[in-house]
Amino acid sequence: MSFITVNNLWKEYGDLVVLENLNLSVKQGEFCTLVGASGCGKSTFLKMLLGQETPSRGQLLLEGEAFPGEPDRNRGIVFQRYSVFPHLTVRQNVLMALELEQKPWLGKLFGRARRSALEKVDAMLTSVGLEASANKWPHELSGGMQQRLAIAQSLIMRPRVLLLDEPFGALDPGIRKDMHDLLLKLWRETGTTIFMVTHDLKEGFYLGTRLLVFDKVRRDPHDPEAFGATITYDLPIGQADSKLFEDINESVAETARHQAA
Amino acid sequence: MRMINRHPGRVSATLLGLLPFLLIMLIYSLASQERLAENPNDKLLPGLEQMTAAVDRMAFQEDRRSGDYLMWQDTTASLQRLGIGVTIAASLALVIGILNGALPLIRANLAPLVSALSMVPPLAILPILFIVFGLGELSKVMLIVIGTAPIMMRDVAQRVRELPGEQLIKIQTLGANTWQVITRMVLPQVLPRLIDSVRLSLGPAWLFLIAAEAIASTEGLGYRIFLVRRYLAMDVILPYVIWITILAIVIDQCLRLANRRLFPWYNAGGH
């Protein structure tokens, strides 16, 4: 049985069709990148995986069961911004995850429990390269460091699925490359299933095991909202060549122009 | 150079800021001298000498009738009412504000009431307070609470709702329950904002305090001002007004510093 199954999934807001007839099956441990023009439902799909949105029609299954209707500790998330807590230092940010899990009422750890939790936290901070910034506030970190922290915070929960919503969209190109390496390293170490939304088609081609292109197959020039997007390409990474890259790029750009018009 | 691009230096900024104060003092002393030259017993614009004498009499000499130092007695009485009133109002604002901001069910239930209450002119219900709570301390404190709490409640609720939605989702993915979301994410981030809100509410709080004292009291800064008004005692009223202003500034600055000290992440732009 596949880990995540999507059957004839539709998402509509009134007359606005965002996603139509989505079908997908993902195995545990896959690293899927989701690309497509703005407004093609990538983020909506991610929100459904997170439990923030529910499908209008069709099925979305996690190991054969319907997805829980609200976010939980099995599904980690990293947003483009604002995913760390400004009132906690780097170390406290990661520690909080463990504290919430172990102390439902107090939400704080003390004494030996705290020390052993901090050991885990420091190991996690080292693996994302933040050991030197452990006692800084998030606003003292660069954008890339903040994203490292957000990833560390999610991964310490050992989520079954890690969702990334344009996590590197606001970073400089050089930093982005470092973040790619970090993400691939962590993915290999943890074996967690990853879904990453990106605007950058190159990023989609380079990272992960599987590329999912969200695009509109049907277009009504008079009513851009009439038809939704679906997955137009579902490619194992490694088999993609430059011709295909060009084709996808063109198609996505075409949709983006229609959306904007 | 355009006016919008011209910035004063440190020294000239200080001088520019002081200038209006000096001007007011100058105009006042000229006018006062002129009136006093005409009539040395003039009460309307007392000079520095008369005001110092009045402060000396009120603050540093025992009152002939009661044996108290009236200005200190007034100050403690007023500050106590203000302190109790604002503390109760802020605590209520914190609890109701967070509940309203964080829990949609409570918001649907309470937010309209809070909005309506914040529209009631507090002074219009002062007579009700006197009838219900009597003329003692309680009615004065209640006026401050009723006058400032609803607006702070709305402010806190608004601040809670302004916290990025990403954070709210994030903490849920870390497994937090509702209680943990409130205690570990909302409360610590709202506290510095509550202090800001209290600072803004201190102005209205003083207004309600003095209004209540003016109407029914036996001590307090507002009581004294309205009492000596009968004798046109501007030499007491003016120092009292300046004293109240100084107290207000000191309280405001203490809160500002406390906010900086307690929440370094907030004031360094970490929000």
PDB file of N, CA and C in Angstrom, chain A residues 138-192:
ATOM      1  N   PRO A 138      16.092  34.795  17.308  1.00  0.00           N
ATOM      2  CA  PRO A 138      15.885  34.611  15.867  1.00  0.00           C
ATOM      3  C   PRO A 138      16.131  35.878  15.039  1.00  0.00           C
ATOM      4  N   HIS A 139      15.779  37.058  15.600  1.00  0.00           N
ATOM      5  CA  HIS A 139      15.966  38.256  14.772  1.00  0.00           C
ATOM      6  C   HIS A 139      17.430  38.598  14.565  1.00  0.00           C
ATOM      7  N   GLU A 140      18.307  37.945  15.330  1.00  0.00           N
ATOM      8  CA  GLU A 140      19.740  38.173  15.131  1.00  0.00           C
ATOM      9  C   GLU A 140      20.305  37.257  14.044  1.00  0.00           C
ATOM     10  N   LEU A 141      19.483  36.335  13.538  1.00  0.00           N
ATOM     11  CA  LEU A 141      19.946  35.383  12.529  1.00  0.00           C
ATOM     12  C   LEU A 141      19.643  35.898  11.130  1.00  0.00           C
ATOM     13  N   SER A 142      20.454  35.438  10.162  1.00  0.00           N
ATOM     14  CA  SER A 142      20.150  35.757   8.766  1.00  0.00           C
ATOM     15  C   SER A 142      18.972  34.899   8.314  1.00  0.00           C
ATOM     16  N   GLY A 143      18.425  35.226   7.140  1.00  0.00           N
ATOM     17  CA  GLY A 143      17.278  34.469   6.622  1.00  0.00           C
ATOM     18  C   GLY A 143      17.574  32.986   6.504  1.00  0.00           C
ATOM     19  N   GLY A 144      18.783  32.663   6.013  1.00  0.00           N
ATOM     20  CA  GLY A 144      19.145  31.255   5.837  1.00  0.00           C
ATOM     21  C   GLY A 144      19.236  30.522   7.172  1.00  0.00           C
ATOM     22  N   MET A 145      19.817  31.219   8.172  1.00  0.00           N
ATOM     23  CA  MET A 145      19.946  30.602   9.504  1.00  0.00           C
ATOM     24  C   MET A 145      18.563  30.387  10.112  1.00  0.00           C
ATOM     25  N   GLN A 146      17.660  31.344   9.898  1.00  0.00           N
ATOM     26  CA  GLN A 146      16.304  31.179  10.437  1.00  0.00           C
ATOM     27  C   GLN A 146      15.635  29.953   9.841  1.00  0.00           C
ATOM     28  N   GLN A 147      15.872  29.724   8.527  1.00  0.00           N
ATOM     29  CA  GLN A 147      15.276  28.551   7.892  1.00  0.00           C
ATOM     30  C   GLN A 147      15.914  27.261   8.414  1.00  0.00           C
ATOM     31  N   ARG A 148      17.229  27.315   8.692  1.00  0.00           N
ATOM     32  CA  ARG A 148      17.873  26.155   9.311  1.00  0.00           C
ATOM     33  C   ARG A 148      17.205  25.841  10.642  1.00  0.00           C
ATOM     34  N   LEU A 149      16.935  26.912  11.394  1.00  0.00           N
ATOM     35  CA  LEU A 149      16.306  26.728  12.702  1.00  0.00           C
ATOM     36  C   LEU A 149      14.905  26.128  12.538  1.00  0.00           C
ATOM     37  N   ALA A 150      14.160  26.652  11.573  1.00  0.00           N
ATOM     38  CA  ALA A 150      12.800  26.142  11.360  1.00  0.00           C
ATOM     39  C   ALA A 150      12.832  24.659  10.998  1.00  0.00           C
ATOM     40  N   ILE A 151      13.822  24.277  10.186  1.00  0.00           N
ATOM     41  CA  ILE A 151      13.935  22.871   9.791  1.00  0.00           C
ATOM     42  C   ILE A 151      14.296  22.011  11.012  1.00  0.00           C
ATOM     43  N   ALA A 152      15.266  22.511  11.817  1.00  0.00           N
ATOM     44  CA  ALA A 152      15.674  21.775  13.009  1.00  0.00           C
ATOM     45  C   ALA A 152      14.487  21.571  13.946  1.00  0.00           C
ATOM     46  N   GLN A 153      13.710  22.636  14.113  1.00  0.00           N
ATOM     47  CA  GLN A 153      12.559  22.597  15.012  1.00  0.00           C
ATOM     48  C   GLN A 153      11.552  21.534  14.553  1.00  0.00           C
ATOM     49  N   SER A 154      11.346  21.453  13.235  1.00  0.00           N
ATOM     50  CA  SER A 154      10.407  20.450  12.723  1.00  0.00           C
ATOM     51  C   SER A 154      10.962  19.044  12.842  1.00  0.00           C
ATOM     52  N   LEU A 155      12.240  18.900  12.501  1.00  0.00           N
ATOM     53  CA  LEU A 155      12.794  17.548  12.414  1.00  0.00           C
ATOM     54  C   LEU A 155      12.990  16.895  13.771  1.00  0.00           C
ATOM     55  N   ILE A 156      13.122  17.702  14.847  1.00  0.00           N
ATOM     56  CA  ILE A 156      13.339  17.096  16.152  1.00  0.00           C
ATOM     57  C   ILE A 156      12.104  16.295  16.586  1.00  0.00           C
ATOM     58  N   MET A 157      10.953  16.605  15.978  1.00  0.00           N
ATOM     59  CA  MET A 157       9.740  15.837  16.274  1.00  0.00           C
ATOM     60  C   MET A 157       9.707  14.518  15.486  1.00  0.00           C
ATOM     61  N   ARG A 158      10.707  14.296  14.620  1.00  0.00           N
ATOM     62  CA  ARG A 158      10.709  13.147  13.727  1.00  0.00           C
ATOM     63  C   ARG A 158       9.357  12.981  13.027  1.00  0.00           C
ATOM     64  N   PRO A 159       8.929  13.988  12.276  1.00  0.00           N
ATOM     65  CA  PRO A 159       7.619  13.899  11.616  1.00  0.00           C
ATOM     66  C   PRO A 159       7.661  12.855  10.502  1.00  0.00           C
ATOM     67  N   ARG A 160       6.513  12.271  10.205  1.00  0.00           N
ATOM     68  CA  ARG A 160       6.475  11.278   9.133  1.00  0.00           C
ATOM     69  C   ARG A 160       6.520  11.961   7.782  1.00  0.00           C
ATOM     70  N   VAL A 161       5.967  13.182   7.745  1.00  0.00           N
ATOM     71  CA  VAL A 161       5.984  13.948   6.507  1.00  0.00           C
ATOM     72  C   VAL A 161       6.540  15.333   6.835  1.00  0.00           C
ATOM     73  N   LEU A 162       7.462  15.816   6.010  1.00  0.00           N
ATOM     74  CA  LEU A 162       7.945  17.180   6.188  1.00  0.00           C
ATOM     75  C   LEU A 162       7.478  18.005   4.992  1.00  0.00           C
ATOM     76  N   LEU A 163       6.761  19.084   5.275  1.00  0.00           N
ATOM     77  CA  LEU A 163       6.223  19.933   4.215  1.00  0.00           C
ATOM     78  C   LEU A 163       7.005  21.241   4.177  1.00  0.00           C
ATOM     79  N   LEU A 164       7.425  21.623   2.983  1.00  0.00           N
ATOM     80  CA  LEU A 164       8.226  22.844   2.855  1.00  0.00           C
ATOM     81  C   LEU A 164       7.531  23.762   1.849  1.00  0.00           C
ATOM     82  N   ASP A 165       7.101  24.930   2.299  1.00  0.00           N
ATOM     83  CA  ASP A 165       6.383  25.849   1.409  1.00  0.00           C
ATOM     84  C   ASP A 165       7.314  26.971   0.973  1.00  0.00           C
ATOM     85  N   GLU A 166       7.907  26.820  -0.187  1.00  0.00           N
ATOM     86  CA  GLU A 166       8.903  27.758  -0.704  1.00  0.00           C
ATOM     87  C   GLU A 166       9.897  28.164   0.375  1.00  0.00           C
ATOM     88  N   PRO A 167      10.558  27.187   0.962  1.00  0.00           N
ATOM     89  CA  PRO A 167      11.372  27.503   2.143  1.00  0.00           C
ATOM     90  C   PRO A 167      12.571  28.375   1.821  1.00  0.00           C
ATOM     91  N   PHE A 168      13.046  28.331   0.583  1.00  0.00           N
ATOM     92  CA  PHE A 168      14.260  29.070   0.270  1.00  0.00           C
ATOM     93  C   PHE A 168      13.973  30.241  -0.667  1.00  0.00           C
ATOM     94  N   GLY A 169      12.690  30.562  -0.834  1.00  0.00           N
ATOM     95  CA  GLY A 169      12.290  31.598  -1.797  1.00  0.00           C
ATOM     96  C   GLY A 169      12.877  32.960  -1.502  1.00  0.00           C
ATOM     97  N   ALA A 170      13.113  33.252  -0.202  1.00  0.00           N
ATOM     98  CA  ALA A 170      13.574  34.594   0.155  1.00  0.00           C
ATOM     99  C   ALA A 170      15.087  34.644   0.371  1.00  0.00           C
ATOM    100  N   LEU A 171      15.788  33.577  -0.014  1.00  0.00           N
ATOM    101  CA  LEU A 171      17.230  33.531   0.283  1.00  0.00           C
ATOM    102  C   LEU A 171      18.080  33.872  -0.931  1.00  0.00           C
ATOM    103  N   ASP A 172      19.311  34.302  -0.663  1.00  0.00           N
ATOM    104  CA  ASP A 172      20.260  34.583  -1.741  1.00  0.00           C
ATOM    105  C   ASP A 172      20.636  33.268  -2.433  1.00  0.00           C
ATOM    106  N   PRO A 173      20.981  33.338  -3.737  1.00  0.00           N
ATOM    107  CA  PRO A 173      21.278  32.106  -4.482  1.00  0.00           C
ATOM    108  C   PRO A 173      22.385  31.264  -3.846  1.00  0.00           C
ATOM    109  N   GLY A 174      23.450  31.873  -3.364  1.00  0.00           N
ATOM    110  CA  GLY A 174      24.556  31.120  -2.752  1.00  0.00           C
ATOM    111  C   GLY A 174      24.085  30.347  -1.536  1.00  0.00           C
ATOM    112  N   ILE A 175      23.326  31.038  -0.688  1.00  0.00           N
ATOM    113  CA  ILE A 175      22.808  30.430   0.532  1.00  0.00           C
ATOM    114  C   ILE A 175      21.881  29.274   0.168  1.00  0.00           C
ATOM    115  N   ARG A 176      21.115  29.482  -0.896  1.00  0.00           N
ATOM    116  CA  ARG A 176      20.148  28.482  -1.316  1.00  0.00           C
ATOM    117  C   ARG A 176      20.828  27.146  -1.613  1.00  0.00           C
ATOM    118  N   LYS A 177      21.990  27.240  -2.254  1.00  0.00           N
ATOM    119  CA  LYS A 177      22.751  26.037  -2.605  1.00  0.00           C
ATOM    120  C   LYS A 177      23.144  25.283  -1.324  1.00  0.00           C
ATOM    121  N   ASP A 178      23.615  26.028  -0.322  1.00  0.00           N
ATOM    122  CA  ASP A 178      23.975  25.400   0.963  1.00  0.00           C
ATOM    123  C   ASP A 178      22.766  24.721   1.582  1.00  0.00           C
ATOM    124  N   MET A 179      21.617  25.409   1.489  1.00  0.00           N
ATOM    125  CA  MET A 179      20.408  24.871   2.098  1.00  0.00           C
ATOM    126  C   MET A 179      19.985  23.591   1.393  1.00  0.00           C
ATOM    127  N   HIS A 180      20.165  23.549   0.059  1.00  0.00           N
ATOM    128  CA  HIS A 180      19.838  22.318  -0.690  1.00  0.00           C
ATOM    129  C   HIS A 180      20.660  21.152  -0.169  1.00  0.00           C
ATOM    130  N   ASP A 181      21.978  21.412  -0.006  1.00  0.00           N
ATOM    131  CA  ASP A 181      22.855  20.339   0.467  1.00  0.00           C
ATOM    132  C   ASP A 181      22.415  19.871   1.849  1.00  0.00           C
ATOM    133  N   LEU A 182      22.094  20.850   2.716  1.00  0.00           N
ATOM    134  CA  LEU A 182      21.669  20.509   4.071  1.00  0.00           C
ATOM    135  C   LEU A 182      20.405  19.656   4.043  1.00  0.00           C
ATOM    136  N   LEU A 183      19.456  20.100   3.211  1.00  0.00           N
ATOM    137  CA  LEU A 183      18.170  19.406   3.164  1.00  0.00           C
ATOM    138  C   LEU A 183      18.345  17.965   2.676  1.00  0.00           C
ATOM    139  N   LEU A 184      19.173  17.801   1.629  1.00  0.00           N
ATOM    140  CA  LEU A 184      19.407  16.453   1.102  1.00  0.00           C
ATOM    141  C   LEU A 184      20.082  15.577   2.154  1.00  0.00           C
ATOM    142  N   LYS A 185      21.033  16.178   2.875  1.00  0.00           N
ATOM    143  CA  LYS A 185      21.727  15.423   3.921  1.00  0.00           C
ATOM    144  C   LYS A 185      20.730  14.959   4.988  1.00  0.00           C
ATOM    145  N   LEU A 186      19.883  15.883   5.450  1.00  0.00           N
ATOM    146  CA  LEU A 186      18.934  15.558   6.514  1.00  0.00           C
ATOM    147  C   LEU A 186      17.910  14.533   6.040  1.00  0.00           C
ATOM    148  N   TRP A 187      17.526  14.661   4.772  1.00  0.00           N
ATOM    149  CA  TRP A 187      16.546  13.730   4.226  1.00  0.00           C
ATOM    150  C   TRP A 187      17.115  12.316   4.196  1.00  0.00           C
ATOM    151  N   ARG A 188      18.401  12.205   3.783  1.00  0.00           N
ATOM    152  CA  ARG A 188      19.027  10.882   3.762  1.00  0.00           C
ATOM    153  C   ARG A 188      19.146  10.312   5.166  1.00  0.00           C
ATOM    154  N   GLU A 189      19.477  11.183   6.125  1.00  0.00           N
ATOM    155  CA  GLU A 189      19.661  10.710   7.502  1.00  0.00           C
ATOM    156  C   GLU A 189      18.349  10.252   8.129  1.00  0.00           C
ATOM    157  N   THR A 190      17.272  11.035   7.905  1.00  0.00           N
ATOM    158  CA  THR A 190      16.032  10.758   8.625  1.00  0.00           C
ATOM    159  C   THR A 190      15.099   9.853   7.839  1.00  0.00           C
ATOM    160  N   GLY A 191      15.213   9.862   6.501  1.00  0.00           N
ATOM    161  CA  GLY A 191      14.329   9.048   5.685  1.00  0.00           C
ATOM    162  C   GLY A 191      12.882   9.500   5.720  1.00  0.00           C
ATOM    163  N   THR A 192      12.644  10.755   6.107  1.00  0.00           N
ATOM    164  CA  THR A 192      11.275  11.245   6.167  1.00  0.00           C
ATOM    165  C   THR A 192      10.764  11.575   4.761  1.00  0.00           C
TER     166      THR A 192
END
